[in-house]
């Protein structure tokens, strides 16, 4: 089959890799460059974890972990840094209990950590006396830009043609398949198309797609004292269930400690993303982060701005475009999709080639988002 993939972020690159490995003719089109900092898949780190409040996602991660390990072995470089993860909350907090239940139901091992034990296990992280944490050893982070580059290279090695600086302007049905129309006016024909356009999915397909694109900012904080405690062999990745802040140990690339808020920011147009720093956001983040990681100063040495592509229920979209059996959408990663992208690529590749993966993805259908409330 002759298949096009639009977008070479983590989802599109993974789809290309899967299609090319199955022996299909694959052409991918990226409007910028592979690993560019204009989409959602760039940077030094994205959290990988089993620790979801919903066993559906915890179980899906089993396959995603297998695929990441396969990609890492093939890439012959460290892409997945296993630091462990701490989910910080209070024992009776429903969100905390949900993660515990989900791990138990999925047979994933974890430990409950008291504030005293935290001083030993992760001296950089401070828990208040009423707090506790779930520690799960397989959590960690993915070296995001390197992952996209490695997966793309693996796709190319299997024969995929990856074309950069090629903006697709429209997708049109043709008598034999689907035509892509490019910015320069040229057209190419394919049997099937996978749209992995991240924040641009609505612009490319239809503004009525139920996604909103939001501006998200991260900060790298300067270390004030105890630098050795922020090394990745002494500090896990962490998520704070109280305020939805999260952070990483030192990544070995940027001289600072990364933290951010997972709360969705302002709705934006992906072609007009405000990239300057938001000082109010930074001040609030710094105040929270200093309480959680007292060894950090409030000085942000580097910040990055990125976008979430959110669905109303934060579940992904894996489905045929409305009215089409040739154009398949992989989108709506809702700020937590990176860790799943090898699996999303596998599901998309199976869908367009008619393979059966035996994974129920009805939860990711578009139909679930179009159900209207009864009067
Ligand atoms: C700050 C931040 C922190 C995050 N943290 C985590 C985390 O810790 N863990 C986690 O699992 N996930 C996390 N995520 C989410 C994750 O990074 C995204 O879900 C994921 O990267 C989305 O990948 P994608 O391939 O769908 O989109 P993108 O990476 O945006 O890729 C889409 C690509 O399509 C291209 N494109 C778009 N339109 C066209 C067109 N018309 N023609 C050609 N090319 C086109 C774009 O240029 C882009 O390269 C985070 C996201 C952000 C922003």
Short mmCIF file of C-alpha atoms in Angstrom, two decimals, residues 9-15 39-41 46-47 49 52 57 60-61 68 195-202 209-214 216 262 264 306-319 329-345 347-348 363-364 366 368-369:
data_model
loop_
_atom_site.label_atom_id
_atom_site.label_comp_id
_atom_site.label_asym_id
_atom_site.label_seq_id
_atom_site.Cartn_x
_atom_site.Cartn_y
_atom_site.Cartn_z
CA UNK A 9 6.45 14.51 15.73
CA UNK A 10 6.57 11.46 17.99
CA UNK A 11 3.21 10.10 16.79
CA UNK A 12 3.88 10.50 13.06
CA UNK A 13 7.45 9.17 13.28
CA UNK A 14 6.22 6.11 15.19
CA UNK A 15 3.50 5.50 12.61
CA UNK A 39 5.60 21.13 17.60
CA UNK A 40 4.86 19.26 20.84
CA UNK A 41 7.51 16.54 20.83
CA UNK A 46 8.92 13.63 28.84
CA UNK A 47 7.65 11.54 31.74
CA UNK A 49 5.10 5.99 33.85
CA UNK A 52 -2.16 6.41 35.98
CA UNK A 57 -3.83 3.53 30.61
CA UNK A 60 -1.63 0.14 27.68
CA UNK A 61 1.74 1.24 29.03
CA UNK A 68 10.32 2.01 23.75
CA UNK A 195 -2.82 12.63 9.99
CA UNK A 196 -0.43 13.06 12.93
CA UNK A 197 -0.38 16.85 12.80
CA UNK A 198 -0.49 17.45 16.57
CA UNK A 199 -1.73 20.97 17.36
CA UNK A 200 -2.45 21.63 13.66
CA UNK A 201 -4.94 18.77 13.31
CA UNK A 202 -7.97 21.08 13.46
CA UNK A 209 -12.72 18.68 15.52
CA UNK A 210 -13.19 18.60 19.31
CA UNK A 211 -9.66 19.67 20.29
CA UNK A 212 -8.27 22.79 21.91
CA UNK A 213 -4.64 23.80 21.68
CA UNK A 214 -3.10 25.36 24.77
CA UNK A 216 2.32 25.32 28.11
CA UNK A 262 0.31 20.34 33.90
CA UNK A 264 -3.81 23.74 30.74
CA UNK A 306 5.15 24.09 23.91
CA UNK A 307 1.54 23.11 23.11
CA UNK A 308 -0.96 20.56 24.34
CA UNK A 309 -3.64 19.32 21.94
CA UNK A 310 -6.51 18.58 24.31
CA UNK A 311 -9.69 16.59 23.96
CA UNK A 312 -12.54 17.35 26.39
CA UNK A 313 -11.98 14.06 28.28
CA UNK A 314 -8.17 13.95 27.84
CA UNK A 315 -8.42 10.61 26.03
CA UNK A 316 -6.62 10.46 22.68
CA UNK A 317 -8.18 10.39 19.21
CA UNK A 318 -7.43 7.30 17.12
CA UNK A 319 -10.05 7.09 14.44
CA UNK A 329 -6.32 10.58 12.73
CA UNK A 330 -3.79 10.17 15.55
CA UNK A 331 -4.21 13.15 17.80
CA UNK A 332 -5.58 14.64 21.00
CA UNK A 333 -2.58 13.58 23.07
CA UNK A 334 -3.80 16.00 25.79
CA UNK A 335 -0.43 16.62 27.42
CA UNK A 336 0.24 12.99 28.30
CA UNK A 337 0.64 11.26 24.96
CA UNK A 338 4.38 11.16 24.36
CA UNK A 339 4.95 7.99 26.40
CA UNK A 340 2.28 6.22 24.31
CA UNK A 341 3.41 7.34 20.85
CA UNK A 342 5.11 4.08 19.78
CA UNK A 343 1.85 2.33 20.62
CA UNK A 344 -0.28 5.00 18.91
CA UNK A 345 1.88 4.49 15.82
CA UNK A 347 -2.38 1.14 16.33
CA UNK A 348 -2.57 3.64 13.45
CA UNK A 363 -12.38 4.68 23.90
CA UNK A 364 -10.36 6.80 21.43
CA UNK A 366 -14.39 10.47 17.62
CA UNK A 368 -17.52 9.45 21.98
CA UNK A 369 -16.89 13.20 21.68
#
